[in-house]
Amino acid sequence: MEWFTAPEYWQGRLIFQRGLAVVYALAFLGAALQFRALLGERGMLPVPRYLARTPFRRSPSLFYLHYSDRFFAVLAWTGAALAVAIAAGVADLVPLWASMTLWFALWALYLSIVNVGQAWYSFGWETLLLEAGFLAIFLGNDTVAPPLLVLLAARWLLFRVEFGAGLIKMRGDRCWRDLTCLYYHHETQPMPGPLSWFFHHLPRPLHRVEVAANHVAQLIVPFGLFAPQPVASVAAGIIIVTQSWLVISGNFAWLNWVTLLLATTAVSAYPMLPDAPAVAEPPRWFLGAVLAFVAMVVVLSFWPVRNLLSARQAMNASFEPLHLVNTYGAFGSITRVRQEIVLEGTDATHLEPDTVWREYEFKGKPGALRSRPRQWAPYHLRLDWLMWFAALSPSYARSWALPLVIRLLDNDPDTLRLLRHCPFPDAPPRYLRARLYEYHFSTPAELFRERIWWRRTLIGDFLPPLNRERLEHHRQ
């Protein structure tokens, strides 16, 4: 059955599956640690309320069988433990059917979370993890050689991620076409990383080279994935290098990591490595399952292909509730100026012009001027990311802004755990407000002289001062 298997990709499958299991573990860990404030029964967007108004067919999830915060925690921690076990090699120690069952369980558990996650789970890397995770079910384990058709499906997924991102840029912001987007991007991206300040201060001609190289990597190189070896391996290597560049220049959750892992499946280890395991002929039921999976991918690819060809290309979209074959893209437009929402509280009984307000600090998003951006990816700070979107437009925060304020006015422990610092550790504030600032990276001179990574200018109020009484009046 030489046409069916590709043993020279054994090492690529190993790296992809083990790495994907690590990403799954981080995704489940983030869900377990953050869900109570975001989605819990007393959260900002409670899952029970969502289930009551949304039919199962639109968002299939195990939570339609039962929901409680305890059940959510058990599901999330079970997923994390299962992912760690697979990353440690358990799926390669069991029979093929059991390995596929383990991968299916990971996918089903995470799908159950994503489909009730609402605004907190509205990012493209959620669908990417689900699609890659479903594909991993059919890659097999050490008992069989990697199926060639599934490896090609992995390349097709990688192609859609890269080519979709390239097209959305060329169709979108003019700065991608005149090669100037990186004059702004490192400073205005959703969550800068530890090296973003340094990337921002690179010479502008180098920024233009970066953009041009990005266009080559996303619009030309992906076609090489379908060429004979060693061209496919070279194309995959270029994608790995460019994705690694993105990893060190910002925090994009696991988007770059899953893309990088997908590229490893296109790298051939021919001549075969000496430690590749001896394998038997794949069972016929496995052949049938793989053929059915590939046929499904071909059929469901109609909508992503139509989207790629459309002048109104959607950036990230799923076309069915199981998120099996999706369309991808990123940063079709680039903001030129960074705006940040800063939350402040006071324990004053009455507000005066000289009232002292104290700032809350978030774990990832910029706030304090002396606070250097931190590395969080591939872990995902969901509230921090949506705070960046809210600064672009209040409409992004319409469903959760006031619930957030209420929880901060109550010093809700689950909500405070999402933050780096609460200025009211002993008693909640009496008033809370949100102010909008324009942020810029400091200059090298300012960093050396004042030890500040940011400088900012007040724009105005995002939310006026609110207390419990005003919020109750607003509700009525």
CSV table of C-alpha atoms in Angstrom, one decimal:
chain,number,residue,atom,x,y,z
A,1,MET,CA,0.0,0.0,0.0
A,2,GLU,CA,2.8,2.3,-1.0
A,3,TRP,CA,0.5,5.0,-2.4
A,4,PHE,CA,-1.3,5.3,1.0
A,5,THR,CA,1.6,5.7,3.4
A,6,ALA,CA,4.6,8.1,3.5
A,7,PRO,CA,7.1,6.7,6.1
A,8,GLU,CA,9.6,9.5,5.3
A,9,TYR,CA,7.4,11.9,7.1
A,10,TRP,CA,7.4,10.0,10.4
A,11,GLN,CA,9.5,12.6,12.2
A,12,GLY,CA,7.3,15.5,10.9
A,13,ARG,CA,4.2,13.7,12.3
A,14,LEU,CA,5.9,13.2,15.6
A,15,ILE,CA,6.8,16.8,16.0
A,16,PHE,CA,3.4,18.0,14.8
A,17,GLN,CA,1.4,15.8,17.1
A,18,ARG,CA,3.5,16.2,20.2
A,19,GLY,CA,3.7,20.0,19.7
A,20,LEU,CA,-0.1,20.2,19.0
A,21,ALA,CA,-0.8,18.4,22.2
A,22,VAL,CA,1.3,21.0,24.1
A,23,VAL,CA,-0.8,23.8,22.5
A,24,TYR,CA,-4.0,21.9,23.5
A,25,ALA,CA,-2.7,21.7,27.1
A,26,LEU,CA,-2.1,25.4,27.2
A,27,ALA,CA,-5.5,26.1,25.7
A,28,PHE,CA,-7.3,24.0,28.3
A,29,LEU,CA,-5.2,25.4,31.0
A,30,GLY,CA,-6.2,29.0,30.0
A,31,ALA,CA,-9.8,27.9,29.9
A,32,ALA,CA,-9.6,26.3,33.4
A,33,LEU,CA,-7.9,29.4,34.9
A,34,GLN,CA,-10.0,32.1,33.3
A,35,PHE,CA,-13.5,30.8,32.7
A,36,ARG,CA,-15.2,31.6,36.0
A,37,ALA,CA,-14.9,35.4,35.5
A,38,LEU,CA,-15.5,35.3,31.7
A,39,LEU,CA,-18.1,32.5,31.2
A,40,GLY,CA,-19.1,31.0,34.6
A,41,GLU,CA,-22.5,31.1,36.1
A,42,ARG,CA,-21.7,34.5,37.6
A,43,GLY,CA,-19.3,35.5,34.8
A,44,MET,CA,-19.5,38.4,32.4
A,45,LEU,CA,-21.0,36.3,29.6
A,46,PRO,CA,-22.5,33.4,31.4
A,47,VAL,CA,-22.7,30.1,29.6
A,48,PRO,CA,-26.1,29.1,30.9
A,49,ARG,CA,-27.6,32.3,29.5
A,50,TYR,CA,-26.0,31.6,26.1
A,51,LEU,CA,-27.3,28.0,26.1
A,52,ALA,CA,-30.8,29.2,26.8
A,53,ARG,CA,-31.0,31.3,23.7
A,54,THR,CA,-28.8,29.3,21.2
A,55,PRO,CA,-30.0,26.0,19.7
A,56,PHE,CA,-27.6,23.0,19.8
A,57,ARG,CA,-27.4,22.7,16.0
A,58,ARG,CA,-25.7,26.2,15.9
A,59,SER,CA,-23.1,25.5,18.6
A,60,PRO,CA,-22.7,21.8,19.4
A,61,SER,CA,-21.3,21.3,22.9
A,62,LEU,CA,-21.3,18.9,25.8
A,63,PHE,CA,-22.6,21.7,28.0
A,64,TYR,CA,-26.0,21.2,26.5
A,65,LEU,CA,-26.2,18.0,28.5
A,66,HIS,CA,-25.3,19.8,31.7
A,67,TYR,CA,-23.7,23.0,32.8
A,68,SER,CA,-22.2,24.0,36.1
A,69,ASP,CA,-18.9,25.8,36.9
A,70,ARG,CA,-17.7,22.6,38.5
A,71,PHE,CA,-18.5,20.6,35.3
A,72,PHE,CA,-16.7,23.2,33.2
A,73,ALA,CA,-13.6,23.0,35.4
A,74,VAL,CA,-13.6,19.2,35.3
A,75,LEU,CA,-13.9,19.2,31.5
A,76,ALA,CA,-11.1,21.8,31.1
A,77,TRP,CA,-8.7,20.1,33.5
A,78,THR,CA,-9.5,16.7,31.9
A,79,GLY,CA,-8.6,18.1,28.6
A,80,ALA,CA,-5.3,19.6,29.9
A,81,ALA,CA,-4.4,16.2,31.5
A,82,LEU,CA,-5.2,14.3,28.4
A,83,ALA,CA,-3.2,16.7,26.3
A,84,VAL,CA,-0.2,16.4,28.6
A,85,ALA,CA,-0.4,12.6,28.4
A,86,ILE,CA,-0.5,12.7,24.6
A,87,ALA,CA,2.5,15.2,24.5
A,88,ALA,CA,4.4,12.7,26.7
A,89,GLY,CA,3.8,9.9,24.1
A,90,VAL,CA,0.8,8.0,25.4
A,91,ALA,CA,-1.0,8.0,22.0
A,92,ASP,CA,2.0,6.1,20.5
A,93,LEU,CA,1.9,3.4,23.2
A,94,VAL,CA,-1.7,2.3,22.6
A,95,PRO,CA,-3.4,0.6,19.6
A,96,LEU,CA,-4.3,2.8,16.6
A,97,TRP,CA,-8.0,2.9,17.4
A,98,ALA,CA,-7.3,4.0,21.0
A,99,SER,CA,-4.9,6.7,19.8
A,100,MET,CA,-7.5,8.1,17.4
A,101,THR,CA,-10.1,8.1,20.3
A,102,LEU,CA,-7.7,10.1,22.5
A,103,TRP,CA,-7.3,12.8,19.7
A,104,PHE,CA,-11.0,12.8,19.1
A,105,ALA,CA,-11.7,13.4,22.8
A,106,LEU,CA,-9.3,16.4,22.8
A,107,TRP,CA,-11.1,17.9,19.8
A,108,ALA,CA,-14.6,17.3,21.2
A,109,LEU,CA,-13.7,18.7,24.6
A,110,TYR,CA,-12.2,21.9,23.2
A,111,LEU,CA,-15.0,22.3,20.6
A,112,SER,CA,-17.4,22.2,23.5
A,113,ILE,CA,-15.6,25.2,25.1
A,114,VAL,CA,-15.2,27.2,21.9
A,115,ASN,CA,-18.8,26.8,20.9
A,116,VAL,CA,-20.0,28.4,24.2
A,117,GLY,CA,-17.1,30.9,24.5
A,118,GLN,CA,-18.9,33.8,22.7
A,119,ALA,CA,-16.7,36.9,22.4
A,120,TRP,CA,-13.9,35.5,24.5
A,121,TYR,CA,-13.4,32.7,21.9
A,122,SER,CA,-13.9,34.6,18.7
A,123,PHE,CA,-10.3,34.4,17.5
A,124,GLY,CA,-9.0,32.7,14.4
A,125,TRP,CA,-6.6,30.5,16.3
A,126,GLU,CA,-9.5,28.8,18.0
A,127,THR,CA,-10.8,27.4,14.7
A,128,LEU,CA,-7.2,26.7,13.6
A,129,LEU,CA,-6.5,24.6,16.7
A,130,LEU,CA,-9.8,22.7,16.1
A,131,GLU,CA,-9.2,22.1,12.5
A,132,ALA,CA,-5.6,21.0,13.1
A,133,GLY,CA,-6.7,18.9,16.0
A,134,PHE,CA,-9.4,17.1,14.0
A,135,LEU,CA,-6.7,16.4,11.3
A,136,ALA,CA,-4.4,14.9,13.9
A,137,ILE,CA,-6.9,12.2,14.5
A,138,PHE,CA,-6.3,10.7,11.1
A,139,LEU,CA,-2.5,10.9,11.1
A,140,GLY,CA,-2.2,7.7,13.0
A,141,ASN,CA,0.5,6.8,15.6
A,142,ASP,CA,3.6,4.7,15.7
A,143,THR,CA,1.8,1.6,14.6
A,144,VAL,CA,1.3,2.9,11.1
A,145,ALA,CA,3.2,5.1,8.7
A,146,PRO,CA,1.8,8.6,8.2
A,147,PRO,CA,-1.0,8.6,5.6
A,148,LEU,CA,0.0,10.6,2.5
A,149,LEU,CA,-3.5,12.0,1.9
A,150,VAL,CA,-3.7,13.4,5.4
A,151,LEU,CA,-0.3,15.0,5.1
A,152,LEU,CA,-1.5,16.7,1.9
A,153,ALA,CA,-4.6,17.8,3.9
A,154,ALA,CA,-2.2,19.4,6.4
A,155,ARG,CA,-0.4,21.2,3.7
A,156,TRP,CA,-3.8,22.4,2.3
A,157,LEU,CA,-4.6,23.8,5.8
A,158,LEU,CA,-1.2,25.5,6.0
A,159,PHE,CA,-1.7,26.9,2.5
A,160,ARG,CA,-5.1,28.4,3.5
A,161,VAL,CA,-3.6,30.0,6.6
A,162,GLU,CA,-0.6,31.6,4.8
A,163,PHE,CA,-2.2,32.4,1.5
A,164,GLY,CA,-5.4,33.7,3.1
A,165,ALA,CA,-3.3,36.0,5.3
A,166,GLY,CA,-1.4,37.2,2.3
A,167,LEU,CA,-4.5,38.0,0.2
A,168,ILE,CA,-6.3,39.8,3.0
A,169,LYS,CA,-3.3,42.1,3.4
A,170,MET,CA,-3.0,42.9,-0.4
A,171,ARG,CA,-6.8,43.5,-0.6
A,172,GLY,CA,-6.8,45.5,2.6
A,173,ASP,CA,-4.7,48.2,4.0
A,174,ARG,CA,-2.8,50.3,1.5
A,175,CYS,CA,0.3,50.2,3.7
A,176,TRP,CA,0.8,46.5,2.9
A,177,ARG,CA,1.1,47.5,-0.8
A,178,ASP,CA,3.5,50.4,-0.3
A,179,LEU,CA,5.5,48.3,2.3
A,180,THR,CA,5.0,50.8,5.2
A,181,CYS,CA,2.8,48.7,7.6
A,182,LEU,CA,5.6,47.8,9.9
A,183,TYR,CA,6.2,51.5,10.6
A,184,TYR,CA,3.2,51.1,12.9
A,185,HIS,CA,2.4,47.4,13.5
A,186,HIS,CA,5.0,46.5,16.2
A,187,GLU,CA,3.7,49.5,18.3
A,188,THR,CA,0.0,49.1,17.6
A,189,GLN,CA,-0.4,45.3,17.6
A,190,PRO,CA,-2.9,43.9,20.2
A,191,MET,CA,-0.3,42.7,22.7
A,192,PRO,CA,3.4,43.6,22.2
A,193,GLY,CA,6.0,41.3,23.5
A,194,PRO,CA,9.4,41.8,25.2
A,195,LEU,CA,11.2,42.5,21.9
A,196,SER,CA,8.4,44.5,20.2
A,197,TRP,CA,10.0,47.9,21.3
A,198,PHE,CA,13.3,46.9,19.6
A,199,PHE,CA,11.5,45.7,16.5
A,200,HIS,CA,9.6,49.0,16.3
A,201,HIS,CA,12.9,51.0,16.4
A,202,LEU,CA,14.6,49.1,13.5
A,203,PRO,CA,15.5,51.3,10.6
A,204,ARG,CA,12.5,52.0,8.3
A,205,PRO,CA,14.2,50.5,5.2
A,206,LEU,CA,14.5,47.2,7.1
A,207,HIS,CA,10.7,47.4,7.9
A,208,ARG,CA,10.0,47.6,4.2
A,209,VAL,CA,12.2,44.6,3.6
A,210,GLU,CA,10.2,42.7,6.3
A,211,VAL,CA,6.9,43.5,4.6
A,212,ALA,CA,8.2,42.5,1.2
A,213,ALA,CA,9.6,39.2,2.7
A,214,ASN,CA,6.2,38.6,4.3
A,215,HIS,CA,4.5,38.9,0.9
A,216,VAL,CA,6.8,36.4,-0.6
A,217,ALA,CA,6.4,34.0,2.3
A,218,GLN,CA,2.6,34.2,2.2
A,219,LEU,CA,1.7,34.7,-1.4
A,220,ILE,CA,4.4,32.7,-3.3
A,221,VAL,CA,6.1,30.2,-0.9
A,222,PRO,CA,2.8,28.3,0.0
A,223,PHE,CA,2.5,27.0,-3.6
A,224,GLY,CA,5.9,25.2,-3.1
A,225,LEU,CA,4.3,23.0,-0.4
A,226,PHE,CA,2.7,21.0,-3.2
A,227,ALA,CA,5.9,20.7,-5.2
A,228,PRO,CA,8.1,17.5,-5.2
A,229,GLN,CA,10.8,17.2,-2.5
A,230,PRO,CA,13.1,18.9,-1.7
A,231,VAL,CA,11.1,22.0,-2.8
A,232,ALA,CA,8.3,21.3,-0.4
A,233,SER,CA,10.7,21.0,2.5
A,234,VAL,CA,12.4,24.3,1.5
A,235,ALA,CA,9.0,26.0,1.4
A,236,ALA,CA,8.1,24.6,4.8
A,237,GLY,CA,11.5,25.7,6.2
A,238,ILE,CA,10.8,29.3,5.0
A,239,ILE,CA,7.4,29.3,6.7
A,240,ILE,CA,9.0,28.0,9.9
A,241,VAL,CA,11.5,30.8,9.9
A,242,THR,CA,8.9,33.5,9.2
A,243,GLN,CA,6.6,32.2,11.8
A,244,SER,CA,9.5,32.1,14.3
A,245,TRP,CA,10.1,35.8,13.5
A,246,LEU,CA,6.5,36.5,14.3
A,247,VAL,CA,6.7,34.6,17.6
A,248,ILE,CA,9.5,36.8,18.9
A,249,SER,CA,8.0,40.0,17.7
A,250,GLY,CA,4.6,39.8,19.4
A,251,ASN,CA,2.0,37.8,21.4
A,252,PHE,CA,-0.4,36.1,19.1
A,253,ALA,CA,-1.5,33.2,21.3
A,254,TRP,CA,-0.9,29.9,19.5
A,255,LEU,CA,-1.6,31.1,16.0
A,256,ASN,CA,2.1,31.1,14.9
A,257,TRP,CA,2.9,28.0,16.9
A,258,VAL,CA,0.2,25.9,15.2
A,259,THR,CA,1.2,27.3,11.8
A,260,LEU,CA,4.8,26.4,12.5
A,261,LEU,CA,3.9,22.9,13.6
A,262,LEU,CA,1.8,22.4,10.4
A,263,ALA,CA,4.9,23.2,8.4
A,264,THR,CA,6.9,20.4,10.0
A,265,THR,CA,4.5,17.9,8.4
A,266,ALA,CA,5.8,18.9,4.9
A,267,VAL,CA,9.5,18.3,5.8
A,268,SER,CA,10.7,15.0,4.5
A,269,ALA,CA,13.2,12.9,6.5
A,270,TYR,CA,14.4,11.0,3.4
A,271,PRO,CA,16.6,9.1,3.5
A,272,MET,CA,14.7,7.7,6.5
A,273,LEU,CA,16.1,8.3,9.9
A,274,PRO,CA,17.5,5.3,11.7
A,275,ASP,CA,15.1,5.7,14.6
A,276,ALA,CA,11.9,5.5,12.5
A,277,PRO,CA,9.8,2.7,14.0
A,278,ALA,CA,9.0,-0.4,12.0
A,279,VAL,CA,5.3,-0.4,11.1
A,280,ALA,CA,2.8,-2.9,9.8
A,281,GLU,CA,0.3,-2.5,6.9
A,282,PRO,CA,-2.5,-0.1,8.0
A,283,PRO,CA,-5.8,-1.8,8.7
A,284,ARG,CA,-8.6,-1.5,6.1
A,285,TRP,CA,-10.9,0.3,8.5
A,286,PHE,CA,-8.1,3.0,8.9
A,287,LEU,CA,-7.8,3.3,5.2
A,288,GLY,CA,-11.6,3.8,4.9
A,289,ALA,CA,-11.5,6.4,7.7
A,290,VAL,CA,-8.8,8.4,6.0
A,291,LEU,CA,-10.5,8.4,2.7
A,292,ALA,CA,-13.7,9.6,4.3
A,293,PHE,CA,-11.9,12.4,6.1
A,294,VAL,CA,-10.1,13.5,2.9
A,295,ALA,CA,-13.4,13.4,1.0
A,296,MET,CA,-15.0,15.6,3.7
A,297,VAL,CA,-12.1,18.1,3.5
A,298,VAL,CA,-12.5,18.3,-0.3
A,299,VAL,CA,-16.3,19.0,-0.1
A,300,LEU,CA,-16.0,21.5,2.8
A,301,SER,CA,-13.2,23.3,1.1
A,302,PHE,CA,-15.7,24.8,-1.4
A,303,TRP,CA,-16.6,27.7,1.0
A,304,PRO,CA,-13.0,28.6,2.0
A,305,VAL,CA,-11.9,28.6,-1.7
A,306,ARG,CA,-14.9,30.7,-2.6
A,307,ASN,CA,-13.9,33.1,0.2
A,308,LEU,CA,-10.3,33.3,-1.0
A,309,LEU,CA,-11.5,34.2,-4.5
A,310,SER,CA,-13.9,36.8,-3.3
A,311,ALA,CA,-13.1,40.5,-3.4
A,312,ARG,CA,-15.0,40.7,0.0
A,313,GLN,CA,-12.8,38.0,1.6
A,314,ALA,CA,-13.6,37.4,5.2
A,315,MET,CA,-10.6,37.4,7.5
A,316,ASN,CA,-11.4,34.5,9.8
A,317,ALA,CA,-14.6,32.5,9.4
A,318,SER,CA,-16.1,29.1,10.0
A,319,PHE,CA,-18.8,27.8,7.7
A,320,GLU,CA,-20.2,25.1,9.9
A,321,PRO,CA,-20.5,24.6,13.6
A,322,LEU,CA,-17.9,21.9,13.9
A,323,HIS,CA,-15.1,24.2,12.6
A,324,LEU,CA,-13.7,21.4,10.4
A,325,VAL,CA,-12.5,23.4,7.3
A,326,ASN,CA,-12.2,27.1,7.8
A,327,THR,CA,-10.8,30.3,6.3
A,328,TYR,CA,-8.0,32.3,7.8
A,329,GLY,CA,-6.3,35.7,7.6
A,330,ALA,CA,-4.8,38.4,9.8
A,331,PHE,CA,-4.2,42.1,9.9
A,332,GLY,CA,-6.1,43.1,6.8
A,333,SER,CA,-5.9,46.6,8.3
A,334,ILE,CA,-3.3,48.2,10.5
A,335,THR,CA,-4.0,50.9,13.1
A,336,ARG,CA,-1.6,53.8,12.9
A,337,VAL,CA,-2.1,55.0,16.5
A,338,ARG,CA,-2.3,52.8,19.6
A,339,GLN,CA,-5.2,53.6,22.0
A,340,GLU,CA,-5.5,52.0,25.4
A,341,ILE,CA,-8.2,51.8,28.0
A,342,VAL,CA,-7.0,52.4,31.5
A,343,LEU,CA,-9.3,51.4,34.4
A,344,GLU,CA,-9.1,53.6,37.5
A,345,GLY,CA,-10.8,53.4,40.9
A,346,THR,CA,-11.2,55.6,43.9
A,347,ASP,CA,-12.4,55.0,47.5
A,348,ALA,CA,-13.5,58.6,47.8
A,349,THR,CA,-17.2,59.1,49.0
A,350,HIS,CA,-17.7,62.2,46.8
A,351,LEU,CA,-15.9,63.0,43.6
A,352,GLU,CA,-14.0,66.3,43.5
A,353,PRO,CA,-11.5,67.7,40.9
A,354,ASP,CA,-8.7,66.6,43.1
A,355,THR,CA,-10.0,63.1,43.8
A,356,VAL,CA,-7.1,60.6,43.7
A,357,TRP,CA,-7.7,57.8,41.2
A,358,ARG,CA,-5.6,54.6,41.2
A,359,GLU,CA,-5.0,52.4,38.2
A,360,TYR,CA,-5.6,48.7,37.7
A,361,GLU,CA,-2.8,46.9,35.8
A,362,PHE,CA,-3.4,44.0,33.4
A,363,LYS,CA,-1.1,41.1,32.9
A,364,GLY,CA,-0.4,41.6,29.2
A,365,LYS,CA,-1.8,44.7,27.7
A,366,PRO,CA,0.1,48.0,28.1
A,367,GLY,CA,-0.6,50.2,31.1
A,368,ALA,CA,2.1,51.4,33.4
A,369,LEU,CA,4.7,53.4,31.5
A,370,ARG,CA,7.6,51.6,33.2
A,371,SER,CA,6.2,48.1,32.6
A,372,ARG,CA,8.1,46.3,29.9
A,373,PRO,CA,5.8,44.1,27.7
A,374,ARG,CA,5.9,40.5,28.7
A,375,GLN,CA,5.9,37.2,26.7
A,376,TRP,CA,2.7,35.3,27.1
A,377,ALA,CA,2.1,33.5,23.9
A,378,PRO,CA,1.3,30.7,23.3
A,379,TYR,CA,-0.8,31.2,26.4
A,380,HIS,CA,-3.8,33.5,25.7
A,381,LEU,CA,-5.0,36.3,27.9
A,382,ARG,CA,-8.6,36.7,26.7
A,383,LEU,CA,-9.6,39.8,28.6
A,384,ASP,CA,-6.4,41.7,27.7
A,385,TRP,CA,-7.0,41.0,24.0
A,386,LEU,CA,-10.6,42.2,24.0
A,387,MET,CA,-9.5,45.4,25.9
A,388,TRP,CA,-7.4,46.2,22.8
A,389,PHE,CA,-10.5,45.7,20.5
A,390,ALA,CA,-12.7,47.8,22.9
A,391,ALA,CA,-10.2,50.7,22.5
A,392,LEU,CA,-10.7,50.5,18.8
A,393,SER,CA,-14.5,50.7,19.1
A,394,PRO,CA,-16.8,50.5,22.2
A,395,SER,CA,-19.1,48.2,20.2
A,396,TYR,CA,-16.6,45.4,20.9
A,397,ALA,CA,-17.2,45.8,24.6
A,398,ARG,CA,-21.0,46.3,24.6
A,399,SER,CA,-21.8,42.9,26.0
A,400,TRP,CA,-19.2,42.7,28.8
A,401,ALA,CA,-17.9,46.2,29.8
A,402,LEU,CA,-20.6,46.9,32.4
A,403,PRO,CA,-20.4,43.4,33.9
A,404,LEU,CA,-16.6,43.9,34.2
A,405,VAL,CA,-17.2,47.2,36.0
A,406,ILE,CA,-19.7,45.6,38.4
A,407,ARG,CA,-17.2,42.8,39.3
A,408,LEU,CA,-14.4,45.2,39.9
A,409,LEU,CA,-16.7,47.3,42.1
A,410,ASP,CA,-17.3,44.1,44.1
A,411,ASN,CA,-13.6,43.1,44.2
A,412,ASP,CA,-14.8,39.8,42.6
A,413,PRO,CA,-11.9,37.4,43.3
A,414,ASP,CA,-12.2,35.5,40.0
A,415,THR,CA,-12.1,38.8,38.0
A,416,LEU,CA,-9.2,40.1,40.0
A,417,ARG,CA,-7.2,37.0,39.2
A,418,LEU,CA,-7.3,38.1,35.5
A,419,LEU,CA,-5.3,41.2,36.5
A,420,ARG,CA,-1.7,41.8,37.4
A,421,HIS,CA,-2.5,44.4,40.2
A,422,CYS,CA,-5.6,45.6,42.0
A,423,PRO,CA,-5.0,48.9,43.8
A,424,PHE,CA,-7.8,48.1,46.3
A,425,PRO,CA,-6.7,44.8,48.0
A,426,ASP,CA,-8.6,45.3,51.3
A,427,ALA,CA,-11.9,46.8,50.2
A,428,PRO,CA,-13.5,47.5,46.8
A,429,PRO,CA,-13.5,51.0,45.3
A,430,ARG,CA,-16.5,53.3,45.6
A,431,TYR,CA,-16.2,54.5,42.0
A,432,LEU,CA,-14.7,53.1,38.8
A,433,ARG,CA,-14.0,54.9,35.5
A,434,ALA,CA,-12.2,54.1,32.3
A,435,ARG,CA,-10.1,56.6,30.4
A,436,LEU,CA,-8.8,56.4,26.9
A,437,TYR,CA,-5.1,57.2,26.2
A,438,GLU,CA,-2.9,57.4,23.1
A,439,TYR,CA,0.2,55.2,23.6
A,440,HIS,CA,3.5,55.3,21.9
A,441,PHE,CA,6.7,53.4,22.5
A,442,SER,CA,9.3,55.6,24.2
A,443,THR,CA,12.3,56.7,22.3
A,444,PRO,CA,15.7,55.1,23.1
A,445,ALA,CA,16.7,58.3,24.9
A,446,GLU,CA,13.6,58.2,27.0
A,447,LEU,CA,14.1,54.5,27.9
A,448,PHE,CA,17.7,55.2,28.9
A,449,ARG,CA,17.0,58.4,30.8
A,450,GLU,CA,13.6,57.7,32.4
A,451,ARG,CA,13.4,53.9,32.2
A,452,ILE,CA,10.0,54.1,30.5
A,453,TRP,CA,8.8,51.8,27.7
A,454,TRP,CA,5.8,53.8,26.9
A,455,ARG,CA,4.6,57.4,26.8
A,456,ARG,CA,0.9,58.4,26.7
A,457,THR,CA,-1.5,61.3,26.1
A,458,LEU,CA,-5.0,61.5,27.5
A,459,ILE,CA,-7.8,61.4,24.9
A,460,GLY,CA,-10.8,61.4,27.2
A,461,ASP,CA,-13.2,59.3,29.1
A,462,PHE,CA,-14.2,55.8,27.8
A,463,LEU,CA,-16.6,55.3,30.7
A,464,PRO,CA,-17.6,58.0,33.1
A,465,PRO,CA,-17.2,57.5,36.9
A,466,LEU,CA,-19.7,54.7,37.9
A,467,ASN,CA,-20.7,53.3,41.3
A,468,ARG,CA,-23.1,50.7,42.3
A,469,GLU,CA,-26.0,53.1,42.6
A,470,ARG,CA,-25.5,54.6,39.2
A,471,LEU,CA,-25.2,51.1,37.6
A,472,GLU,CA,-28.5,50.0,39.2
A,473,HIS,CA,-30.2,53.2,37.9
A,474,HIS,CA,-28.6,52.5,34.4
A,475,ARG,CA,-30.1,48.9,34.5
A,476,GLN,CA,-33.6,50.3,35.3
